[in-house]
Short mmCIF file of C-alpha atoms in Angstrom, two decimals:
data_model
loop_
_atom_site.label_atom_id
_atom_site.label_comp_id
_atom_site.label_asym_id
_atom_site.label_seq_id
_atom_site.Cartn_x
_atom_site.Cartn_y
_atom_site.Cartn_z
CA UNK A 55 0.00 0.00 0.00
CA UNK A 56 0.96 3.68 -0.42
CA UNK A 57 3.45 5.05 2.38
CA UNK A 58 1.33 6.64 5.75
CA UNK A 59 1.77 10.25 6.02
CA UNK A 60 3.53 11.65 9.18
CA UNK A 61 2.32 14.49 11.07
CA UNK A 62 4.63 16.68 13.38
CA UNK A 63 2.63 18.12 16.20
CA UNK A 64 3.66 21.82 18.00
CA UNK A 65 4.97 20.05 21.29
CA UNK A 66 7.62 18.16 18.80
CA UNK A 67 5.52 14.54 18.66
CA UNK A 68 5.66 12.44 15.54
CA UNK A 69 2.55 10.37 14.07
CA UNK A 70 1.74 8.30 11.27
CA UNK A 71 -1.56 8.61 9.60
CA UNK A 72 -2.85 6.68 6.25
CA UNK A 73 -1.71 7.67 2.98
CA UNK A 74 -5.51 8.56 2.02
CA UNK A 75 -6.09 10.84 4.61
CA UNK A 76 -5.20 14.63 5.42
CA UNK A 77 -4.86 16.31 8.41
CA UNK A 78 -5.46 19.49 10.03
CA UNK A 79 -4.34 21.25 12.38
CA UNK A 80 -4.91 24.47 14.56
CA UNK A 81 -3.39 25.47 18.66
CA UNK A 82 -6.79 26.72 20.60
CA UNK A 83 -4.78 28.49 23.61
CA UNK A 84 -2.01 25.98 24.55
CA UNK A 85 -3.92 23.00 23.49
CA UNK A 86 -3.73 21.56 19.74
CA UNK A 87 -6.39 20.67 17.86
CA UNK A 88 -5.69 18.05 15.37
CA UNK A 89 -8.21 16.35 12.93
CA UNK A 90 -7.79 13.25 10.48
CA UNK A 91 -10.02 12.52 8.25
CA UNK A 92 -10.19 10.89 4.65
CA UNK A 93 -8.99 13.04 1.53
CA UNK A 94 -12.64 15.12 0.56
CA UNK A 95 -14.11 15.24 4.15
CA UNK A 96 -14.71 18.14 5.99
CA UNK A 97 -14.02 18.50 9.32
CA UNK A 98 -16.38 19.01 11.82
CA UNK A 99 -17.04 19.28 16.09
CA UNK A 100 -20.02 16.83 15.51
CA UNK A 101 -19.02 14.07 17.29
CA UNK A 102 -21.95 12.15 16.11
CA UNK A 103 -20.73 12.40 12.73
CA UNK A 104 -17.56 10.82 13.26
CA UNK A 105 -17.88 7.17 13.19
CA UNK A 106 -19.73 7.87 9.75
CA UNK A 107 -17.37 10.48 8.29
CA UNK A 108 -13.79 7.92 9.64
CA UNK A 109 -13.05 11.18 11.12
CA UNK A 110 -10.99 11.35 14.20
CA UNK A 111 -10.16 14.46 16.83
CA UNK A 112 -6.67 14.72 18.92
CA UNK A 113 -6.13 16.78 21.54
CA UNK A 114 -2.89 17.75 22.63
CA UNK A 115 -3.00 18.69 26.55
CA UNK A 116 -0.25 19.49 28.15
CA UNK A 117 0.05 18.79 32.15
CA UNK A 118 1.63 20.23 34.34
CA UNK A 119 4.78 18.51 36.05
CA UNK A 120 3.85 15.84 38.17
CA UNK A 121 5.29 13.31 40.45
CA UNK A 122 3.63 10.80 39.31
CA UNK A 123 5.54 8.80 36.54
CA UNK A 124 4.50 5.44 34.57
CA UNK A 125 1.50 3.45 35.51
CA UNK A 126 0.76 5.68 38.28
CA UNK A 127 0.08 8.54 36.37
CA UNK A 128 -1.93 6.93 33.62
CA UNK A 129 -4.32 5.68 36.30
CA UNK A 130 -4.70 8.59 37.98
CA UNK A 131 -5.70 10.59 34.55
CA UNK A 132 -8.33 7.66 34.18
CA UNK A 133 -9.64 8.72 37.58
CA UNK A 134 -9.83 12.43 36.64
CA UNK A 135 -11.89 11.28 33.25
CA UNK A 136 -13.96 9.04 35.07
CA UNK A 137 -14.94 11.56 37.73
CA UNK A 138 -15.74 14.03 35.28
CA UNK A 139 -17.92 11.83 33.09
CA UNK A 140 -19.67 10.86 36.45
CA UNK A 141 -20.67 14.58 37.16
CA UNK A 142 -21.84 15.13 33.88
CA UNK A 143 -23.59 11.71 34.10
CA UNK A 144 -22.77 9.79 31.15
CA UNK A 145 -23.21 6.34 30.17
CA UNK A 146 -19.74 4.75 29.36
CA UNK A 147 -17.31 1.81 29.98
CA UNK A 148 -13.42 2.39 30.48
CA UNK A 149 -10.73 -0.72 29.39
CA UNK A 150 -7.02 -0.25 29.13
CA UNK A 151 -5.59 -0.69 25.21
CA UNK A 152 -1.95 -2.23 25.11
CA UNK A 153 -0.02 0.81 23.94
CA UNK A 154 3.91 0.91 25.13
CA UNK A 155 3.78 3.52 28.46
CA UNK A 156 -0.19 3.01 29.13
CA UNK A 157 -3.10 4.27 27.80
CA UNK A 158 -7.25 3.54 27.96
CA UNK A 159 -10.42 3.79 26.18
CA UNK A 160 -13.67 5.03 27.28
CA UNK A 161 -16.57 3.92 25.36
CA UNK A 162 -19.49 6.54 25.89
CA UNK A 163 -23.05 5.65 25.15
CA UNK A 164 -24.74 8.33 26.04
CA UNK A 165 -25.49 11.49 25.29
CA UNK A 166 -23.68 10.80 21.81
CA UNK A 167 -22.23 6.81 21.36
CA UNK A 168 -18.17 8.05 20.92
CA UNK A 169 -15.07 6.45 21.92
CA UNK A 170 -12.06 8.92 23.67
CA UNK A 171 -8.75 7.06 23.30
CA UNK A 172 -6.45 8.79 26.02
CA UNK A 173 -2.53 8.20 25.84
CA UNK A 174 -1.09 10.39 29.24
CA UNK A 175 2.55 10.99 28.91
CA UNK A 176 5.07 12.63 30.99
CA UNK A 177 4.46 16.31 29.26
CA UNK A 178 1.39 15.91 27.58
CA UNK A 179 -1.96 14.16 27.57
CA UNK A 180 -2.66 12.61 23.97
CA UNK A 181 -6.72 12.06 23.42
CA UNK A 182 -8.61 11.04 20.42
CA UNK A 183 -12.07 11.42 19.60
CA UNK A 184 -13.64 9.04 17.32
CA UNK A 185 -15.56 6.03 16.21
CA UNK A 186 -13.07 3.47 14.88
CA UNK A 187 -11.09 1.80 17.92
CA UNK A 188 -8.91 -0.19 15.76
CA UNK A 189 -7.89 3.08 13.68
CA UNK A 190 -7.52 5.28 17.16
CA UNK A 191 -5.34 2.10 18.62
CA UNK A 192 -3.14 2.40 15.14
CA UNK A 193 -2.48 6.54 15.26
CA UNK A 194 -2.32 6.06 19.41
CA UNK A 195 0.07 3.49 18.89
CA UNK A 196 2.69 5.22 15.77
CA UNK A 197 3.29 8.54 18.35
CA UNK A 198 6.93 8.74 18.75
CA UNK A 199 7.85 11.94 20.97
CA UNK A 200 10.96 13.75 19.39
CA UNK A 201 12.03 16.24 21.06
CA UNK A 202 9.93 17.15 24.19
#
């Protein structure tokens, strides 16, 4: 198949995205927006378009410097999403996807079905928005951080 396009974010990450898709890009404040999404789409904030348009959202998020390192940190980011999702009461389930360094999946059902893919790292906090797992797993998983 054709070669996968590489995208270089503003906080110096590298990631791999198919060869028949563009990307997009824009910094709102200090976080970055980035959007994937096949060659002719246009992208959109309607999450309940997403499954149906193979579009997917990343946020860039950076943290601020915390003790935590590893494992530790991952899980307490899941605890921070989950609480959140509990105050706003929405339906979802959480598992962990096997990504080198940690990160989950929540699966929410309601108000709008969506899956958030969530990769915390040391500086930043990678999450995607979408409706594909195994194509969220695949850009999740090709993130090599450069020069952080």
């Amino acid at each position: 198949g054709a070669k996968p396009n590489a995208f270089v974010g503003n906080s110096g990450y590298l990631l791999e995205f198919p060869a028949d898709y563009d990307a997009y890009a824009e910094m709102r404040g200090r976080t970055e927006f980035v959007y994937f999404f096949p060659k002719g789409v246009t992208p959109t904030n309607d999450e309940s378009k997403y499954a149906g348009l193979g579009l997917v959202r990343l946020e860039v998020i950076g943290t601020p410097p915390g003790d935590k390192k590893g494992a530790e940190m991952v899980a307490a980011v899941k605890r921070g999403v989950e609480k959140s999702l509990q105050q706003r009461q929405e339906t979802y389930t959480v598992k962990d996807i096997a990504i080198p360094g940690g990160a989950f999946l929540v699966h929410i059902t309601k108000p709008t079905d969506i899956l958030q893919l969530f990769v915390p790292r040391e500086k930043v906090i990678y999450m995607f928005t979408g409706g594909d797992e195994s194509f969220m797993s695949k850009l999740a998983g090709s993130i090599s951080e450069v020069e952080l």
